[in-house]
PDB file of C-alpha atoms in Angstrom:
ATOM      1  CA  MET A 267       0.000   0.000   0.000  1.00 46.00           C
ATOM      2  CA  SER A 268       2.722   2.428   0.968  1.00 47.00           C
ATOM      3  CA  ASP A 269       4.867   1.415  -2.073  1.00 49.00           C
ATOM      4  CA  ALA A 270       2.019   2.075  -4.475  1.00 47.00           C
ATOM      5  CA  HIS A 271       1.505   5.462  -2.911  1.00 48.00           C
ATOM      6  CA  LEU A 272       5.177   6.358  -3.460  1.00 45.00           C
ATOM      7  CA  ASP A 273       5.015   5.365  -7.140  1.00 49.00           C
ATOM      8  CA  GLU A 274       2.139   7.739  -7.903  1.00 50.00           C
ATOM      9  CA  PRO A 275       3.218  11.011  -9.700  1.00 49.00           C
ATOM     10  CA  ASP A 276       3.163  14.190  -7.679  1.00 52.00           C
ATOM     11  CA  SER A 277       0.294  16.135  -9.240  1.00 54.00           C
ATOM     12  CA  THR A 278       1.185  19.280  -7.274  1.00 57.00           C
ATOM     13  CA  ASP A 279       4.709  19.460  -8.780  1.00 53.00           C
ATOM     14  CA  SER A 280       3.367  18.887 -12.292  1.00 56.00           C
ATOM     15  CA  THR A 281       0.859  21.665 -11.865  1.00 59.00           C
ATOM     16  CA  ASP A 282       3.540  24.073 -10.603  1.00 56.00           C
ATOM     17  CA  ALA A 283       5.825  23.270 -13.564  1.00 53.00           C
ATOM     18  CA  THR A 284       2.957  23.810 -16.008  1.00 60.00           C
ATOM     19  CA  ASP A 285       2.101  27.134 -14.382  1.00 53.00           C
ATOM     20  CA  ARG A 286       5.701  28.280 -14.590  1.00 59.00           C
ATOM     21  CA  THR A 287       5.902  27.281 -18.260  1.00 63.00           C
ATOM     22  CA  ASP A 288       2.675  29.120 -19.011  1.00 57.00           C
ATOM     23  CA  GLY A 289       3.972  32.185 -17.173  1.00 60.00           C
ATOM     24  CA  VAL A 290       7.192  32.237 -19.188  1.00 61.00           C
ATOM     25  CA  ALA A 291       5.241  31.803 -22.416  1.00 63.00           C
ATOM     26  CA  ASP A 292       2.924  34.661 -21.465  1.00 62.00           C
ATOM     27  CA  ARG A 293       5.869  36.950 -20.736  1.00 67.00           C
ATOM     28  CA  ILE A 294       7.483  36.074 -24.084  1.00 65.00           C
ATOM     29  CA  ARG A 295       4.206  36.787 -25.890  1.00 64.00           C
ATOM     30  CA  ASP A 296       3.904  40.115 -24.081  1.00 61.00           C
ATOM     31  CA  ASP A 297       7.480  41.043 -25.003  1.00 61.00           C
ATOM     32  CA  LEU A 298       6.954  40.108 -28.636  1.00 59.00           C
ATOM     33  CA  ALA A 299       3.713  42.060 -28.726  1.00 63.00           C
ATOM     34  CA  GLY A 300       5.614  45.178 -27.627  1.00 62.00           C
ATOM     35  CA  VAL A 301       8.246  44.836 -30.355  1.00 63.00           C
ATOM     36  CA  ASP A 302       7.993  47.381 -33.154  1.00 68.00           C
ATOM     37  CA  GLY A 303       8.360  45.447 -36.412  1.00 72.00           C
ATOM     38  CA  TYR A 304       9.313  48.572 -38.329  1.00 75.00           C
ATOM     39  CA  ARG A 305      12.128  49.356 -35.906  1.00 80.00           C
ATOM     40  CA  VAL A 306      13.437  45.791 -36.087  1.00 80.00           C
ATOM     41  CA  ALA A 307      13.439  45.917 -39.891  1.00 86.00           C
ATOM     42  CA  LEU A 308      15.145  49.313 -39.818  1.00 87.00           C
ATOM     43  CA  TYR A 309      17.937  48.147 -37.524  1.00 87.00           C
ATOM     44  CA  ALA A 310      18.365  44.973 -39.558  1.00 91.00           C
ATOM     45  CA  ALA A 311      18.713  47.059 -42.733  1.00 94.00           C
ATOM     46  CA  ILE A 312      21.245  49.360 -41.048  1.00 94.00           C
ATOM     47  CA  VAL A 313      23.325  46.417 -39.827  1.00 94.00           C
ATOM     48  CA  GLY A 314      23.151  44.810 -43.271  1.00 94.00           C
ATOM     49  CA  MET A 315      24.256  47.984 -45.046  1.00 95.00           C
ATOM     50  CA  THR A 316      27.054  48.505 -42.528  1.00 93.00           C
ATOM     51  CA  VAL A 317      28.375  44.999 -43.138  1.00 92.00           C
ATOM     52  CA  PHE A 318      27.966  45.456 -46.902  1.00 92.00           C
ATOM     53  CA  PHE A 319      30.027  48.656 -46.988  1.00 90.00           C
ATOM     54  CA  LEU A 320      32.642  47.707 -44.402  1.00 91.00           C
ATOM     55  CA  THR A 321      33.398  44.229 -45.743  1.00 90.00           C
ATOM     56  CA  PRO A 322      35.447  45.464 -48.743  1.00 89.00           C
ATOM     57  CA  ILE A 323      37.365  47.847 -46.484  1.00 90.00           C
ATOM     58  CA  GLU A 324      38.134  45.070 -44.022  1.00 90.00           C
ATOM     59  CA  SER A 325      39.145  42.734 -46.825  1.00 89.00           C
ATOM     60  CA  GLY A 326      41.450  45.325 -48.386  1.00 89.00           C
ATOM     61  CA  LEU A 327      42.988  46.186 -45.026  1.00 90.00           C
ATOM     62  CA  VAL A 328      43.865  42.607 -44.097  1.00 90.00           C
ATOM     63  CA  THR A 329      45.150  41.990 -47.644  1.00 88.00           C
ATOM     64  CA  ALA A 330      47.596  44.879 -47.242  1.00 89.00           C
ATOM     65  CA  PHE A 331      49.281  43.004 -44.374  1.00 90.00           C
ATOM     66  CA  LYS A 332      49.702  39.732 -46.280  1.00 87.00           C
ATOM     67  CA  THR A 333      52.748  38.525 -48.152  1.00 84.00           C
ATOM     68  CA  ASN A 334      52.364  38.101 -51.880  1.00 75.00           C
ATOM     69  CA  PRO A 335      51.577  35.596 -53.306  1.00 71.00           C
ATOM     70  CA  GLY A 336      51.796  33.106 -50.446  1.00 71.00           C
ATOM     71  CA  GLY A 337      49.735  35.000 -47.900  1.00 74.00           C
ATOM     72  CA  ILE A 338      46.985  35.901 -50.368  1.00 75.00           C
ATOM     73  CA  SER A 339      46.633  32.456 -51.933  1.00 73.00           C
ATOM     74  CA  SER A 340      46.864  30.554 -48.645  1.00 76.00           C
ATOM     75  CA  THR A 341      44.349  32.534 -46.578  1.00 76.00           C
ATOM     76  CA  LEU A 342      40.698  33.471 -46.862  1.00 76.00           C
ATOM     77  CA  PRO A 343      40.023  36.933 -48.368  1.00 75.00           C
ATOM     78  CA  PHE A 344      38.418  38.304 -45.195  1.00 78.00           C
ATOM     79  CA  ALA A 345      40.667  36.544 -42.687  1.00 82.00           C
ATOM     80  CA  PRO A 346      43.660  38.279 -41.104  1.00 83.00           C
ATOM     81  CA  PRO A 347      47.012  36.759 -42.015  1.00 83.00           C
ATOM     82  CA  PRO A 348      48.708  34.287 -39.657  1.00 83.00           C
ATOM     83  CA  PRO A 349      52.085  35.376 -38.249  1.00 83.00           C
ATOM     84  CA  ARG A 350      54.122  33.635 -40.970  1.00 84.00           C
ATOM     85  CA  PHE A 351      52.238  35.543 -43.708  1.00 84.00           C
ATOM     86  CA  PHE A 352      52.160  38.918 -41.886  1.00 87.00           C
ATOM     87  CA  THR A 353      54.324  41.767 -43.216  1.00 88.00           C
ATOM     88  CA  LEU A 354      54.630  45.555 -43.116  1.00 90.00           C
ATOM     89  CA  GLU A 355      56.856  45.662 -46.160  1.00 91.00           C
ATOM     90  CA  LYS A 356      53.989  46.509 -48.501  1.00 90.00           C
ATOM     91  CA  TRP A 357      53.129  49.642 -46.511  1.00 93.00           C
ATOM     92  CA  GLN A 358      56.743  50.802 -46.525  1.00 93.00           C
ATOM     93  CA  THR A 359      57.043  50.213 -50.277  1.00 93.00           C
ATOM     94  CA  ALA A 360      53.752  51.956 -51.017  1.00 93.00           C
ATOM     95  CA  LEU A 361      54.648  54.967 -48.872  1.00 93.00           C
ATOM     96  CA  ALA A 362      58.003  55.333 -50.611  1.00 93.00           C
ATOM     97  CA  ALA A 363      56.365  55.085 -54.038  1.00 92.00           C
ATOM     98  CA  LEU A 364      53.463  57.467 -53.307  1.00 94.00           C
ATOM     99  CA  GLY A 365      55.251  60.118 -51.223  1.00 93.00           C
ATOM    100  CA  ARG A 366      56.176  62.291 -54.208  1.00 92.00           C
ATOM    101  CA  GLY A 367      52.691  61.922 -55.701  1.00 93.00           C
ATOM    102  CA  MET A 368      50.955  62.934 -52.472  1.00 95.00           C
ATOM    103  CA  VAL A 369      52.986  66.138 -52.320  1.00 95.00           C
ATOM    104  CA  ASN A 370      52.155  66.890 -55.960  1.00 94.00           C
ATOM    105  CA  SER A 371      48.457  66.220 -55.378  1.00 95.00           C
ATOM    106  CA  ALA A 372      48.434  68.537 -52.382  1.00 95.00           C
ATOM    107  CA  LEU A 373      50.118  71.279 -54.440  1.00 94.00           C
ATOM    108  CA  TYR A 374      47.095  71.560 -56.737  1.00 95.00           C
ATOM    109  CA  ALA A 375      44.245  70.034 -54.702  1.00 96.00           C
ATOM    110  CA  VAL A 376      44.509  72.448 -51.766  1.00 96.00           C
ATOM    111  CA  PRO A 377      44.587  75.735 -53.752  1.00 96.00           C
ATOM    112  CA  ALA A 378      42.000  74.469 -56.249  1.00 96.00           C
ATOM    113  CA  THR A 379      39.651  73.528 -53.415  1.00 96.00           C
ATOM    114  CA  ILE A 380      39.993  76.854 -51.616  1.00 96.00           C
ATOM    115  CA  ILE A 381      39.744  79.002 -54.751  1.00 96.00           C
ATOM    116  CA  SER A 382      36.723  77.168 -56.181  1.00 96.00           C
ATOM    117  CA  ALA A 383      34.945  77.369 -52.815  1.00 95.00           C
ATOM    118  CA  LEU A 384      35.571  81.121 -52.533  1.00 95.00           C
ATOM    119  CA  LEU A 385      34.526  81.844 -56.117  1.00 95.00           C
ATOM    120  CA  GLY A 386      31.445  79.669 -55.710  1.00 95.00           C
ATOM    121  CA  SER A 387      30.547  81.587 -52.570  1.00 94.00           C
ATOM    122  CA  PHE A 388      30.995  84.936 -54.364  1.00 93.00           C
ATOM    123  CA  ALA A 389      28.830  83.788 -57.272  1.00 92.00           C
ATOM    124  CA  ALA A 390      26.098  82.468 -55.000  1.00 92.00           C
ATOM    125  CA  TYR A 391      26.066  85.666 -52.954  1.00 92.00           C
ATOM    126  CA  GLY A 392      25.759  87.758 -56.085  1.00 89.00           C
ATOM    127  CA  LEU A 393      22.958  85.609 -57.477  1.00 88.00           C
ATOM    128  CA  THR A 394      20.927  85.665 -54.263  1.00 87.00           C
ATOM    129  CA  GLN A 395      21.534  89.078 -52.695  1.00 83.00           C
ATOM    130  CA  ALA A 396      22.414  91.376 -55.590  1.00 78.00           C
ATOM    131  CA  ASP A 397      19.614  93.469 -57.096  1.00 78.00           C
ATOM    132  CA  TRP A 398      19.583  91.941 -60.577  1.00 76.00           C
ATOM    133  CA  ARG A 399      16.832  91.915 -63.092  1.00 74.00           C
ATOM    134  CA  ALA A 400      15.432  88.432 -63.577  1.00 70.00           C
ATOM    135  CA  ARG A 401      16.164  88.441 -67.306  1.00 75.00           C
ATOM    136  CA  TYR A 402      19.886  88.923 -66.545  1.00 79.00           C
ATOM    137  CA  LYS A 403      20.127  86.670 -63.503  1.00 82.00           C
ATOM    138  CA  ALA A 404      18.341  83.652 -64.982  1.00 84.00           C
ATOM    139  CA  PRO A 405      20.732  83.073 -67.932  1.00 87.00           C
ATOM    140  CA  VAL A 406      23.805  83.329 -65.683  1.00 87.00           C
ATOM    141  CA  LEU A 407      22.292  80.903 -63.196  1.00 87.00           C
ATOM    142  CA  ALA A 408      21.268  78.530 -65.989  1.00 89.00           C
ATOM    143  CA  MET A 409      24.786  78.474 -67.451  1.00 90.00           C
ATOM    144  CA  LEU A 410      26.362  77.748 -64.076  1.00 89.00           C
ATOM    145  CA  VAL A 411      23.881  74.987 -63.310  1.00 89.00           C
ATOM    146  CA  ALA A 412      24.411  73.478 -66.770  1.00 90.00           C
ATOM    147  CA  GLY A 413      28.133  73.305 -66.029  1.00 88.00           C
ATOM    148  CA  ILE A 414      27.434  70.717 -63.328  1.00 89.00           C
ATOM    149  CA  PHE A 415      26.050  68.249 -65.847  1.00 90.00           C
ATOM    150  CA  ILE A 416      28.978  68.332 -68.277  1.00 89.00           C
ATOM    151  CA  PRO A 417      30.793  64.997 -67.809  1.00 89.00           C
ATOM    152  CA  TYR A 418      34.559  64.907 -67.556  1.00 86.00           C
ATOM    153  CA  GLN A 419      34.795  62.636 -70.588  1.00 88.00           C
ATOM    154  CA  ALA A 420      33.112  65.239 -72.803  1.00 90.00           C
ATOM    155  CA  VAL A 421      35.802  67.871 -72.218  1.00 90.00           C
ATOM    156  CA  LEU A 422      38.968  65.765 -72.337  1.00 90.00           C
ATOM    157  CA  VAL A 423      39.795  66.471 -75.994  1.00 91.00           C
ATOM    158  CA  PRO A 424      38.910  70.213 -75.886  1.00 92.00           C
ATOM    159  CA  LEU A 425      40.806  70.508 -72.623  1.00 91.00           C
ATOM    160  CA  SER A 426      43.929  68.933 -74.111  1.00 91.00           C
ATOM    161  CA  GLN A 427      43.724  71.171 -77.183  1.00 92.00           C
ATOM    162  CA  PHE A 428      43.166  74.284 -75.065  1.00 92.00           C
ATOM    163  CA  TRP A 429      46.181  73.748 -72.837  1.00 92.00           C
ATOM    164  CA  GLY A 430      48.248  72.658 -75.818  1.00 89.00           C
ATOM    165  CA  ALA A 431      47.606  76.012 -77.475  1.00 91.00           C
ATOM    166  CA  MET A 432      48.049  78.032 -74.270  1.00 89.00           C
ATOM    167  CA  PRO A 433      51.642  79.358 -73.756  1.00 88.00           C
ATOM    168  CA  LEU A 434      51.423  78.758 -70.026  1.00 88.00           C
ATOM    169  CA  ALA A 435      55.046  77.605 -69.733  1.00 85.00           C
ATOM    170  CA  GLU A 436      56.266  80.953 -71.105  1.00 88.00           C
ATOM    171  CA  LEU A 437      53.976  82.886 -68.764  1.00 87.00           C
ATOM    172  CA  LEU A 438      55.392  81.025 -65.772  1.00 88.00           C
ATOM    173  CA  THR A 439      59.034  81.627 -66.667  1.00 87.00           C
ATOM    174  CA  PRO A 440      59.747  83.377 -63.316  1.00 87.00           C
ATOM    175  CA  LEU A 441      58.877  80.124 -61.534  1.00 84.00           C
ATOM    176  CA  TRP A 442      61.320  78.132 -63.619  1.00 84.00           C
ATOM    177  CA  LEU A 443      64.020  80.708 -62.889  1.00 85.00           C
ATOM    178  CA  LEU A 444      63.457  80.079 -59.187  1.00 85.00           C
ATOM    179  CA  GLY A 445      64.303  76.414 -59.662  1.00 84.00           C
ATOM    180  CA  VAL A 446      60.796  74.949 -60.009  1.00 83.00           C
ATOM    181  CA  PRO A 447      60.869  72.098 -62.579  1.00 85.00           C
ATOM    182  CA  GLN A 448      59.138  73.109 -65.789  1.00 87.00           C
ATOM    183  CA  SER A 449      57.241  69.817 -65.787  1.00 85.00           C
ATOM    184  CA  TYR A 450      55.190  71.266 -62.902  1.00 89.00           C
ATOM    185  CA  VAL A 451      53.272  73.315 -65.439  1.00 91.00           C
ATOM    186  CA  GLY A 452      50.862  70.376 -65.467  1.00 91.00           C
ATOM    187  CA  LEU A 453      50.006  71.049 -61.822  1.00 93.00           C
ATOM    188  CA  VAL A 454      49.111  74.644 -62.662  1.00 93.00           C
ATOM    189  CA  GLU A 455      46.896  73.413 -65.478  1.00 94.00           C
ATOM    190  CA  LEU A 456      45.230  70.940 -63.122  1.00 95.00           C
ATOM    191  CA  THR A 457      44.631  73.689 -60.559  1.00 95.00           C
ATOM    192  CA  ILE A 458      42.951  76.021 -63.050  1.00 95.00           C
ATOM    193  CA  THR A 459      40.923  73.187 -64.594  1.00 95.00           C
ATOM    194  CA  HIS A 460      39.558  71.975 -61.273  1.00 96.00           C
ATOM    195  CA  VAL A 461      38.746  75.518 -60.192  1.00 96.00           C
ATOM    196  CA  ALA A 462      36.752  76.116 -63.384  1.00 93.00           C
ATOM    197  CA  TYR A 463      35.020  72.763 -63.118  1.00 93.00           C
ATOM    198  CA  GLY A 464      34.238  73.181 -59.414  1.00 94.00           C
ATOM    199  CA  ILE A 465      32.689  76.654 -59.445  1.00 94.00           C
ATOM    200  CA  PRO A 466      29.213  75.529 -60.654  1.00 94.00           C
ATOM    201  CA  ILE A 467      28.641  72.901 -57.967  1.00 93.00           C
ATOM    202  CA  CYS A 468      30.081  75.176 -55.273  1.00 94.00           C
ATOM    203  CA  MET A 469      27.766  77.966 -56.400  1.00 94.00           C
ATOM    204  CA  VAL A 470      24.700  75.718 -56.223  1.00 92.00           C
ATOM    205  CA  LEU A 471      25.576  74.517 -52.720  1.00 91.00           C
ATOM    206  CA  PHE A 472      26.191  78.038 -51.418  1.00 93.00           C
ATOM    207  CA  ARG A 473      23.113  79.424 -53.166  1.00 90.00           C
ATOM    208  CA  SER A 474      20.851  76.939 -51.386  1.00 87.00           C
ATOM    209  CA  TYR A 475      22.417  78.103 -48.116  1.00 89.00           C
ATOM    210  CA  TYR A 476      22.274  81.833 -48.794  1.00 89.00           C
ATOM    211  CA  ARG A 477      18.630  81.718 -49.785  1.00 86.00           C
ATOM    212  CA  ASN A 478      17.838  80.903 -46.139  1.00 84.00           C
ATOM    213  CA  VAL A 479      19.857  83.793 -44.718  1.00 83.00           C
ATOM    214  CA  SER A 480      17.704  86.242 -42.782  1.00 80.00           C
ATOM    215  CA  GLU A 481      16.691  89.080 -45.092  1.00 82.00           C
ATOM    216  CA  GLU A 482      16.008  91.305 -42.081  1.00 84.00           C
ATOM    217  CA  MET A 483      19.633  90.995 -40.984  1.00 86.00           C
ATOM    218  CA  ILE A 484      20.928  91.870 -44.454  1.00 84.00           C
ATOM    219  CA  GLU A 485      18.510  94.796 -44.762  1.00 84.00           C
ATOM    220  CA  ALA A 486      19.483  96.115 -41.330  1.00 86.00           C
ATOM    221  CA  ALA A 487      23.147  96.109 -42.335  1.00 84.00           C
ATOM    222  CA  ARG A 488      22.339  98.008 -45.517  1.00 84.00           C
ATOM    223  CA  LEU A 489      20.325 100.573 -43.590  1.00 84.00           C
ATOM    224  CA  ASP A 490      23.375 101.083 -41.375  1.00 84.00           C
ATOM    225  CA  GLY A 491      25.342 102.023 -44.472  1.00 84.00           C
ATOM    226  CA  ALA A 492      27.125  98.720 -45.154  1.00 83.00           C
ATOM    227  CA  THR A 493      28.111  98.261 -48.774  1.00 86.00           C
ATOM    228  CA  PHE A 494      27.433  95.101 -50.770  1.00 85.00           C
ATOM    229  CA  ARG A 495      30.984  93.835 -50.215  1.00 88.00           C
ATOM    230  CA  ARG A 496      30.972  94.793 -46.547  1.00 90.00           C
ATOM    231  CA  VAL A 497      27.758  92.833 -45.959  1.00 89.00           C
ATOM    232  CA  TYR A 498      29.416  89.757 -47.398  1.00 90.00           C
ATOM    233  CA  ARG A 499      32.650  90.230 -45.477  1.00 89.00           C
ATOM    234  CA  ARG A 500      31.104  91.024 -42.089  1.00 88.00           C
ATOM    235  CA  ILE A 501      27.849  89.016 -42.123  1.00 89.00           C
ATOM    236  CA  VAL A 502      27.490  86.444 -44.876  1.00 90.00           C
ATOM    237  CA  PHE A 503      31.021  85.053 -44.884  1.00 90.00           C
ATOM    238  CA  PRO A 504      31.234  84.444 -41.084  1.00 90.00           C
ATOM    239  CA  ILE A 505      27.922  82.549 -41.018  1.00 89.00           C
ATOM    240  CA  SER A 506      28.952  80.421 -44.011  1.00 90.00           C
ATOM    241  CA  THR A 507      31.361  78.236 -42.025  1.00 88.00           C
ATOM    242  CA  PRO A 508      29.156  75.097 -42.065  1.00 88.00           C
ATOM    243  CA  MET A 509      28.608  75.320 -45.820  1.00 91.00           C
ATOM    244  CA  PHE A 510      32.296  76.018 -46.426  1.00 92.00           C
ATOM    245  CA  ALA A 511      33.043  72.777 -44.570  1.00 90.00           C
ATOM    246  CA  VAL A 512      30.640  70.876 -46.830  1.00 90.00           C
ATOM    247  CA  VAL A 513      32.065  72.426 -49.990  1.00 93.00           C
ATOM    248  CA  LEU A 514      35.705  72.008 -48.963  1.00 92.00           C
ATOM    249  CA  ILE A 515      35.248  68.349 -48.089  1.00 92.00           C
ATOM    250  CA  TYR A 516      33.334  67.643 -51.287  1.00 92.00           C
ATOM    251  CA  GLN A 517      35.716  69.531 -53.546  1.00 95.00           C
ATOM    252  CA  PHE A 518      38.885  68.219 -51.964  1.00 95.00           C
ATOM    253  CA  THR A 519      37.658  64.636 -52.235  1.00 94.00           C
ATOM    254  CA  GLN A 520      36.677  65.082 -55.888  1.00 94.00           C
ATOM    255  CA  ILE A 521      39.935  66.776 -56.864  1.00 95.00           C
ATOM    256  CA  TRP A 522      42.197  64.433 -54.892  1.00 95.00           C
ATOM    257  CA  ASN A 523      40.592  61.314 -56.390  1.00 94.00           C
ATOM    258  CA  ASP A 524      40.310  62.557 -59.972  1.00 93.00           C
ATOM    259  CA  LEU A 525      42.283  60.510 -62.484  1.00 91.00           C
ATOM    260  CA  LEU A 526      40.972  61.635 -65.889  1.00 92.00           C
ATOM    261  CA  PHE A 527      42.289  65.194 -65.836  1.00 94.00           C
ATOM    262  CA  ALA A 528      45.615  63.961 -64.443  1.00 92.00           C
ATOM    263  CA  LEU A 529      45.924  61.460 -67.292  1.00 91.00           C
ATOM    264  CA  ILE A 530      45.331  64.175 -69.884  1.00 91.00           C
ATOM    265  CA  LEU A 531      47.442  66.984 -68.413  1.00 91.00           C
ATOM    266  CA  VAL A 532      50.301  65.044 -66.772  1.00 90.00           C
ATOM    267  CA  SER A 533      50.071  61.800 -68.776  1.00 79.00           C
ATOM    268  CA  THR A 534      52.721  59.551 -67.197  1.00 83.00           C
ATOM    269  CA  GLU A 535      53.429  58.343 -63.677  1.00 84.00           C
ATOM    270  CA  SER A 536      57.149  58.811 -64.294  1.00 84.00           C
ATOM    271  CA  SER A 537      56.709  62.585 -64.571  1.00 87.00           C
ATOM    272  CA  PRO A 538      58.106  64.571 -61.599  1.00 88.00           C
ATOM    273  CA  ALA A 539      54.681  66.249 -61.375  1.00 89.00           C
ATOM    274  CA  ALA A 540      52.651  63.007 -61.351  1.00 92.00           C
ATOM    275  CA  PRO A 541      49.839  63.132 -58.739  1.00 94.00           C
ATOM    276  CA  VAL A 542      49.189  60.290 -56.355  1.00 94.00           C
ATOM    277  CA  VAL A 543      46.249  58.820 -58.307  1.00 93.00           C
ATOM    278  CA  LEU A 544      48.420  58.505 -61.414  1.00 92.00           C
ATOM    279  CA  ILE A 545      51.175  56.688 -59.526  1.00 93.00           C
ATOM    280  CA  LEU A 546      48.639  54.522 -57.705  1.00 92.00           C
ATOM    281  CA  ALA A 547      47.130  53.365 -61.015  1.00 88.00           C
ATOM    282  CA  GLY A 548      50.369  51.573 -61.899  1.00 86.00           C
ATOM    283  CA  LEU A 549      51.432  50.531 -58.411  1.00 87.00           C
ATOM    284  CA  GLY A 550      52.018  46.814 -57.962  1.00 79.00           C
ATOM    285  CA  GLU A 551      51.995  45.920 -61.661  1.00 79.00           C
ATOM    286  CA  SER A 552      54.835  43.823 -63.090  1.00 73.00           C
ATOM    287  CA  MET A 553      55.527  41.118 -65.626  1.00 66.00           C
ATOM    288  CA  GLU A 554      54.879  38.492 -62.922  1.00 67.00           C
ATOM    289  CA  GLY A 555      51.389  39.818 -62.232  1.00 71.00           C
ATOM    290  CA  GLN A 556      49.771  42.222 -59.812  1.00 81.00           C
ATOM    291  CA  ASP A 557      50.838  42.663 -56.226  1.00 85.00           C
ATOM    292  CA  PHE A 558      47.407  43.020 -54.628  1.00 86.00           C
ATOM    293  CA  ALA A 559      48.805  43.557 -51.130  1.00 89.00           C
ATOM    294  CA  LEU A 560      50.907  46.472 -52.361  1.00 90.00           C
ATOM    295  CA  ARG A 561      47.975  47.979 -54.239  1.00 91.00           C
ATOM    296  CA  MET A 562      45.743  47.749 -51.171  1.00 91.00           C
ATOM    297  CA  ALA A 563      48.368  49.372 -48.962  1.00 93.00           C
ATOM    298  CA  GLY A 564      48.799  52.141 -51.529  1.00 93.00           C
ATOM    299  CA  ALA A 565      45.054  52.693 -51.747  1.00 93.00           C
ATOM    300  CA  PHE A 566      44.748  53.179 -47.983  1.00 94.00           C
ATOM    301  CA  ILE A 567      47.729  55.534 -47.877  1.00 95.00           C
ATOM    302  CA  ALA A 568      46.329  57.586 -50.779  1.00 94.00           C
ATOM    303  CA  ALA A 569      42.975  57.860 -48.985  1.00 93.00           C
ATOM    304  CA  LEU A 570      44.464  59.204 -45.740  1.00 94.00           C
ATOM    305  CA  PRO A 571      44.308  62.940 -46.687  1.00 94.00           C
ATOM    306  CA  THR A 572      40.592  62.778 -47.477  1.00 92.00           C
ATOM    307  CA  LEU A 573      39.978  60.948 -44.205  1.00 91.00           C
ATOM    308  CA  ILE A 574      41.919  63.611 -42.317  1.00 91.00           C
ATOM    309  CA  VAL A 575      39.847  66.355 -43.962  1.00 89.00           C
ATOM    310  CA  TYR A 576      36.627  64.609 -42.935  1.00 88.00           C
ATOM    311  CA  ILE A 577      37.855  64.331 -39.353  1.00 87.00           C
ATOM    312  CA  MET A 578      38.957  67.987 -39.237  1.00 86.00           C
ATOM    313  CA  PHE A 579      35.667  69.382 -40.565  1.00 81.00           C
ATOM    314  CA  GLY A 580      33.296  66.615 -39.493  1.00 78.00           C
ATOM    315  CA  GLU A 581      31.257  68.679 -37.039  1.00 79.00           C
ATOM    316  CA  GLU A 582      30.868  71.622 -39.419  1.00 77.00           C
ATOM    317  CA  PHE A 583      30.073  69.194 -42.248  1.00 74.00           C
ATOM    318  CA  ALA A 584      27.204  67.655 -40.272  1.00 76.00           C
ATOM    319  CA  GLU A 585      25.882  71.113 -39.404  1.00 74.00           C
ATOM    320  CA  GLY A 586      26.078  72.262 -43.009  1.00 71.00           C
ATOM    321  CA  VAL A 587      24.304  69.178 -44.339  1.00 69.00           C
ATOM    322  CA  ALA A 588      21.573  69.518 -41.732  1.00 71.00           C
ATOM    323  CA  THR A 589      21.122  73.179 -42.625  1.00 66.00           C
TER     324      THR A 589
END
């Protein structure tokens, strides 16, 4: 009798376990009911896009530390190299090869960026605040806007013919007398070309910003006797810092990374005036094949100046974009 009683299942324990299971299930259902499906999908899309964009960067970065060809052929593309395939030689070689080109690129990219931003700001200020008649202002604005849509490829031949007919080397004779290599005339041509090509987009960006400037503030300055130039110098220019950050970052990135104009005006990577993109295009090529690790290291080194510019003006860039 007592043994049979001991063999019977404990109904109280089973009921407690069932209640606990039901309680957990109810809490899970409540938690799932409070989940916003749209927010989950949004975060999933953000994570997916982040992985999509960062994967090539990670792959290129780990490739730059691998020996060639053993490290590249013996390891997975996205895996870091093991110690026996790890090397810093590619970075040292790339830096030595690109050092001259980075200096040359800075010699024309920095002045071209600053000049095109200033001229674009002047043009935008004149087109928004000057008292023009509409029949005069509209054609000028239309021509500047049309300049944005002219592709680089469409002007390569006219550009080459123009600079071929221009006696720029003779005009810059004082520079050659100071010891500057005459081959650097290509950097002057690149500077002027990028300035001319950058004015339209700079003007459009500044014009969208200046159209939101307080008219009452401008009118008050004019009533106080401020001239048109003084209004720009004392009011408009100081408040344009966020938009200048946007324009400088955009222009510097475009000019630094441009290869087409460099190919036309400088032509060869062996030239003393060759910019970094021209040298990078042939880096790592040989009769034995391509040195992908060296090319990846060179690509990251060539991208450092644009990254530094983004870091320097990041806060102003975000403010300008938001505005």
